[in-house]
Amino acid sequence: MKNSKTGFLLIFRNIIPAVIIAAGFFSCRNPSSTSDVISFEAMNTFMSIKCFGKKASMANKAAKSKILQTEKLISVTDTESQIFKINNSSDTESLLTEELDFLISQSLDAAVKTNGAFNPFLYPITKEWGFTTKNYHVPNDARIKELLPLTDYNKAHKKGNVLFKAPGMQLDFGGIGKGFAGDLAIETLKENGISSAVLDLGGNIQLLGKKPDGNDWNIGLRNPWKADAEPVFALKLSDCAVITSGGYERFFTGDDGKEYIHIFDGKTGRSVDNELVSVTIITKKGITGDLLSTALFVMGKEKAMDFWKKSPDYDFEMILLCKDNSAVLSEGIEKRITKLADFSKIEICKKQ
Ligand code: ADP
Ligand code: MG
């Protein structure tokens, strides 16, 4: 099992040497410093935040604490988390706190709008495959058939701040939690007077404002085909989330020699295996980027392109990278991209 999320996207070393993936993060200890980097582990991944401003250090500490607090809220393994309690209670009605209420509303809405490609009730399946217990195995058909009815999001609904669900249904916010936490962290930074920051939350990049010099941030999209290769695209962006889902970092190899990734098709209960290696979503909010990156990965290339063209519900741009070394770019992102690698083909997805 590979589980080394060091960030799918990275800020170019030559442009912003301080905010970089992986090791070597530093923390500015000078209290009068106008920038600060904080690095820590949360949500089963490595995170770092660089922010600029007089209160940078204090703001970063507050943002980190908000992320850890969010993890405590939605962890499926922490016995003290609200999600653990909801998942393991025989009660079919649960009173939701404000944050959970928002997260569940967004998730149920996304399940409907993506026709189940994003499904927040997949925990019986993800757990069975061993992705939370680390007891990785391929379940047999009978077991999957038994579990699938428990993942039917149509059997759950919300009334006010109460969640109603059928017995045995369990939530898994792995596909949306980091984006949600990123949005909350950005709010916290803003409350602390920060207007320029870059967050790398295990490959989810969220940008607050522009660089302190007023220019866009320069983001590198990591090569999913070849570890440690140079980025494949450079993107000039500000004030948005750049969120990637891929199968190449979290997977296990079954007894049959096949690789099984951590993203599941809720219709079959099986690990997704299609033509895509990764989906990157560029949009305003982390929560939207996170749910869409997972959903479009499940849909596969053609349906993802169709969804981008037709969905009236979400405003986003996308980059699809495929196993055959080709790429699909939605037309709105094309002008912000510089190609840095060779592709077998680059297709531009247009609305008409
Ligand atoms: P990552 O966590 O690697 O950034 P994703 O955002 O795509 O990648 O989230 C994958 C996680 O989402 C899985 O580990 C699992 O917890 C959950 N998940 C898997 N398949 C789905 C799905 N179809 N809908 C919603 N959540 C999913
Ligand atoms: Mg996601």
XYZ file of C-alpha atoms and ligand atoms in Angstrom:
380
model
C 0.000 0.000 0.000
C 1.367 3.346 -0.955
C 0.152 6.099 1.233
C 2.550 8.926 0.720
C 0.481 11.939 -0.140
C 3.083 14.614 -0.460
C 0.956 16.778 -2.684
C -0.104 16.268 -6.232
C 0.288 19.895 -6.981
C 3.268 21.879 -6.052
C 4.260 25.449 -6.021
C 7.271 25.920 -8.231
C 10.510 25.903 -6.350
C 12.076 28.605 -8.475
C 9.219 30.973 -7.933
C 8.206 30.490 -4.338
C 11.043 28.620 -2.696
C 9.450 28.469 0.719
C 6.133 26.781 0.066
C 7.103 23.470 -1.328
C 5.939 19.950 -1.183
C 7.298 17.389 1.196
C 10.323 17.808 3.397
C 12.236 20.923 4.263
C 9.395 23.097 5.390
C 10.466 25.789 7.728
C 8.708 27.910 10.194
C 9.428 31.603 10.544
C 10.054 32.052 14.240
C 10.614 35.794 14.106
C 7.412 37.276 15.543
C 7.765 40.406 13.418
C 8.046 38.323 10.244
C 5.490 39.093 7.548
C 5.207 35.520 6.384
C 4.941 32.169 8.076
C 4.912 28.526 7.029
C 3.312 25.877 9.178
C 3.542 22.153 8.376
C 1.774 19.318 10.096
C 0.026 15.994 9.577
C -3.738 15.813 9.570
C -6.437 13.786 7.818
C -3.937 11.070 7.051
C -1.755 13.358 4.953
C 0.931 16.021 5.052
C -0.239 19.642 5.078
C 1.414 23.037 4.932
C 0.179 26.606 4.914
C 2.141 29.663 3.955
C 0.566 32.992 4.669
C 1.615 36.608 4.450
C 0.737 39.450 6.782
C 1.645 40.982 10.108
C -0.188 38.304 12.064
C 0.959 35.452 9.806
C 2.241 33.183 12.547
C -0.825 33.552 14.736
C -3.146 33.132 11.746
C -1.374 29.942 10.686
C -1.694 28.448 14.154
C -5.408 29.265 14.158
C -5.858 27.725 10.679
C -4.011 24.548 11.701
C -6.142 24.259 14.776
C -9.310 24.676 12.653
C -8.178 21.816 10.402
C -7.435 19.549 13.368
C -10.813 20.437 14.843
C -12.488 19.542 11.529
C -10.632 16.230 11.454
C -11.987 15.508 14.936
C -15.476 16.177 13.648
C -15.427 13.916 10.597
C -12.911 11.149 11.280
C -14.435 7.689 10.765
C -11.916 6.056 13.112
C -11.734 8.505 16.019
C -14.248 7.098 18.527
C -14.860 10.604 19.839
C -15.795 12.122 16.454
C -19.385 13.006 15.642
C -19.233 10.942 12.476
C -18.036 7.889 14.431
C -20.978 8.358 16.773
C -23.471 8.733 13.914
C -21.977 5.758 12.058
C -22.016 3.473 15.070
C -25.305 4.426 16.661
C -28.354 2.212 16.216
C -30.337 5.446 16.088
C -31.580 6.340 12.618
C -31.952 10.024 13.520
C -28.988 12.263 14.336
C -28.926 15.878 15.438
C -26.265 17.739 13.471
C -24.004 20.581 14.516
C -23.908 23.563 12.156
C -20.720 22.463 10.361
C -21.863 18.881 9.927
C -25.262 20.070 8.794
C -23.589 22.077 6.017
C -21.270 19.205 5.032
C -24.088 16.658 4.873
C -26.359 19.025 2.928
C -23.617 19.639 0.369
C -22.814 15.923 0.152
C -26.389 14.761 -0.328
C -26.936 17.467 -2.905
C -23.760 16.404 -4.740
C -24.866 12.757 -4.684
C -28.052 13.717 -6.500
C -26.360 16.127 -8.938
C -23.607 13.681 -9.888
C -26.086 10.816 -10.118
C -24.300 8.956 -7.317
C -20.751 9.315 -8.676
C -20.079 11.175 -5.442
C -21.640 9.196 -2.620
C -21.024 10.195 1.012
C -22.490 6.907 2.282
C -19.810 4.585 0.944
C -18.227 3.718 4.279
C -19.547 0.108 4.417
C -17.734 -0.454 1.108
C -14.491 1.475 1.753
C -14.187 -0.215 5.153
C -14.791 -3.679 3.671
C -11.954 -3.201 1.160
C -9.722 -2.323 4.105
C -8.995 1.287 3.357
C -9.597 2.378 6.931
C -8.579 -0.752 8.814
C -5.550 -1.461 6.569
C -6.839 -5.022 6.246
C -6.781 -4.746 2.442
C -8.607 -7.419 0.475
C -10.931 -7.852 -2.482
C -14.422 -8.742 -1.232
C -16.384 -11.400 -3.101
C -19.541 -10.616 -5.098
C -21.893 -11.896 -2.414
C -20.360 -9.612 0.210
C -20.577 -6.586 -2.086
C -24.196 -7.404 -2.883
C -24.927 -7.526 0.818
C -23.288 -4.132 1.478
C -24.472 -2.117 -1.523
C -28.018 -1.429 -0.202
C -26.422 0.235 2.831
C -24.822 2.829 0.551
C -28.057 4.017 -1.078
C -28.050 7.754 -0.416
C -31.738 7.933 -1.415
C -32.484 6.259 1.894
C -31.117 9.294 3.756
C -32.479 12.791 4.050
C -32.269 15.847 6.211
C -35.070 17.739 7.894
C -33.847 20.936 9.520
C -30.694 19.951 11.335
C -31.636 16.290 11.751
C -30.248 13.532 9.551
C -32.491 10.528 8.923
C -30.903 7.387 7.514
C -31.712 3.708 7.171
C -30.145 1.322 9.713
C -26.562 0.384 8.900
C -25.855 3.366 6.666
C -22.472 4.944 7.371
C -20.849 8.183 6.227
C -17.361 8.528 4.742
C -16.204 12.095 4.123
C -12.811 11.101 2.719
C -13.791 12.535 -0.662
C -14.802 15.973 0.588
C -13.256 16.492 4.039
C -9.951 18.052 3.024
C -11.639 20.593 0.748
C -14.127 21.442 3.487
C -11.313 21.824 6.019
C -9.437 24.029 3.535
C -12.406 26.376 3.200
C -12.691 26.647 6.977
C -8.939 27.273 7.265
C -9.182 30.078 4.697
C -12.045 31.656 6.644
C -9.880 31.478 9.764
C -6.943 33.116 7.978
C -9.217 35.911 6.762
C -10.595 36.445 10.268
C -6.981 36.912 11.323
C -6.395 39.629 8.767
C -4.674 37.523 6.103
C -5.395 38.236 2.452
C -2.586 36.246 0.795
C -1.927 32.575 1.489
C -1.347 29.220 -0.127
C -2.508 25.986 1.469
C -1.230 22.583 0.397
C -3.454 20.066 2.104
C -2.140 16.732 0.864
C -2.334 17.678 -2.779
C -5.339 19.928 -2.423
C -4.089 23.420 -3.168
C -6.170 26.332 -1.976
C -5.173 29.886 -2.761
C -6.253 32.927 -0.791
C -5.903 36.085 -2.861
C -2.842 36.726 -4.985
C 0.850 36.653 -4.154
C 1.911 39.580 -1.946
C 3.405 41.262 -5.050
C -0.034 41.256 -6.674
C 0.706 38.548 -9.232
C -1.030 35.198 -9.652
C 0.405 32.143 -7.954
C 2.266 29.728 -10.192
C 1.162 26.166 -9.514
C 2.759 23.032 -10.899
C 0.643 20.005 -11.692
C 2.616 16.945 -10.700
C 3.356 14.159 -13.127
C 1.121 11.198 -12.177
C 2.813 8.787 -14.591
C 6.329 9.203 -13.269
C 7.136 9.898 -9.649
C 9.625 12.719 -9.072
C 9.385 13.938 -12.682
C 8.950 17.628 -13.370
C 5.395 19.067 -13.322
C 3.373 18.464 -16.473
C 1.573 21.806 -16.479
C 2.082 25.203 -14.859
C -1.043 27.105 -13.898
C -1.356 30.818 -13.121
C -4.154 31.252 -10.622
C -5.428 33.195 -7.629
C -8.220 32.948 -5.079
C -9.369 29.450 -5.909
C -9.041 25.770 -5.090
C -7.062 23.351 -7.259
C -8.062 19.877 -6.162
C -6.879 16.551 -7.548
C -8.122 12.978 -7.224
C -6.035 10.142 -8.538
C -5.498 6.498 -7.981
C -1.735 6.373 -8.048
C -0.975 7.235 -4.428
C -3.435 5.257 -2.381
C -3.905 1.722 -3.558
C -3.087 -1.863 -2.711
C -2.110 -4.795 -4.874
C -4.502 -7.752 -4.638
C -3.567 -11.458 -4.675
C -4.419 -11.332 -8.385
C -1.617 -8.781 -8.936
C -4.090 -6.020 -9.787
C -3.937 -2.600 -8.185
C -7.058 -1.467 -6.347
C -7.396 2.242 -5.627
C -9.235 4.084 -2.834
C -11.932 5.622 -5.043
C -15.069 3.519 -5.523
C -17.924 3.293 -7.933
C -20.973 3.302 -5.676
C -23.015 1.477 -8.323
C -20.766 -1.603 -8.332
C -19.077 -1.323 -4.931
C -15.756 -1.839 -6.702
C -12.577 0.153 -6.925
C -12.603 2.453 -9.971
C -10.550 1.320 -12.945
C -11.090 3.487 -16.008
C -8.991 5.459 -18.527
C -8.175 8.251 -16.072
C -5.079 8.642 -13.915
C -6.165 11.884 -12.328
C -8.789 14.598 -12.296
C -7.945 18.153 -11.250
C -10.738 20.612 -10.558
C -10.234 24.361 -10.439
C -13.065 26.168 -8.706
C -13.835 28.764 -6.023
C -14.396 26.525 -3.015
C -12.379 23.598 -1.715
C -15.469 21.615 -0.853
C -16.774 21.825 -4.437
C -13.385 20.984 -5.930
C -12.982 18.009 -3.638
C -16.374 16.445 -4.289
C -16.119 17.084 -8.031
C -12.604 15.651 -8.354
C -13.800 12.424 -6.778
C -17.064 12.381 -8.754
C -15.490 13.030 -12.167
C -12.837 10.427 -11.495
C -15.629 7.893 -10.896
C -17.492 9.029 -14.039
C -14.545 8.429 -16.356
C -13.377 10.613 -19.237
C -16.441 10.817 -21.496
C -19.012 11.313 -18.753
C -16.752 13.816 -16.997
C -16.500 15.862 -20.203
C -20.233 15.683 -20.625
C -20.784 16.731 -17.027
C -18.512 19.752 -17.489
C -20.399 20.768 -20.634
C -23.898 20.323 -19.263
C -23.945 20.707 -15.508
C -25.811 23.895 -14.581
C -25.032 23.303 -10.919
C -21.283 23.759 -10.660
C -18.970 26.407 -12.079
C -15.530 24.820 -12.518
C -12.649 24.073 -14.848
C -10.958 20.699 -15.144
C -7.813 18.895 -16.229
C -8.155 15.178 -16.934
C -4.983 13.120 -17.288
C -5.400 9.721 -18.927
C -3.520 6.426 -18.821
C -2.596 6.778 -22.513
C -0.565 9.896 -21.696
C -3.212 12.238 -23.081
C -4.909 15.173 -21.385
C -8.244 16.947 -21.559
C -8.473 20.631 -20.616
C -11.714 22.538 -20.224
C -11.588 25.646 -22.386
C -11.644 28.094 -19.445
C -8.390 26.818 -18.005
C -6.519 26.542 -21.275
C -5.447 30.193 -21.267
C -3.942 29.896 -17.773
C -1.835 26.831 -18.558
C 1.707 26.319 -19.779
C 2.515 22.836 -21.018
C 5.742 21.463 -19.546
C 5.695 17.831 -20.702
C 4.981 15.807 -23.820
C 1.501 14.347 -24.213
C 0.187 11.837 -26.732
C -2.731 14.240 -27.240
C -4.305 17.311 -25.630
C -8.011 17.720 -26.149
C -9.840 20.962 -25.367
C -13.306 20.456 -23.948
C -15.669 23.167 -25.195
C -19.202 24.033 -24.171
C -20.424 23.880 -27.776
P -7.782 11.962 -1.836
O -8.375 11.706 -0.505
O -6.689 11.028 -2.160
O -7.440 13.379 -2.055
P -10.400 11.915 -3.024
O -10.703 13.320 -2.712
O -10.851 11.445 -4.357
O -8.869 11.597 -2.924
O -11.076 11.050 -1.911
C -11.008 9.660 -1.870
C -11.707 9.208 -0.617
O -13.105 9.484 -0.734
C -11.612 7.725 -0.365
O -10.502 7.415 0.443
C -12.923 7.416 0.339
O -12.816 7.764 1.711
C -13.891 8.395 -0.292
N -14.540 7.885 -1.511
C -14.169 6.878 -2.345
N -15.005 6.756 -3.389
C -15.955 7.740 -3.227
C -17.100 8.129 -3.973
N -17.465 7.520 -5.103
N -17.841 9.166 -3.470
C -17.498 9.799 -2.333
N -16.434 9.473 -1.587
C -15.658 8.465 -2.022
Mg -12.228 14.503 -3.440
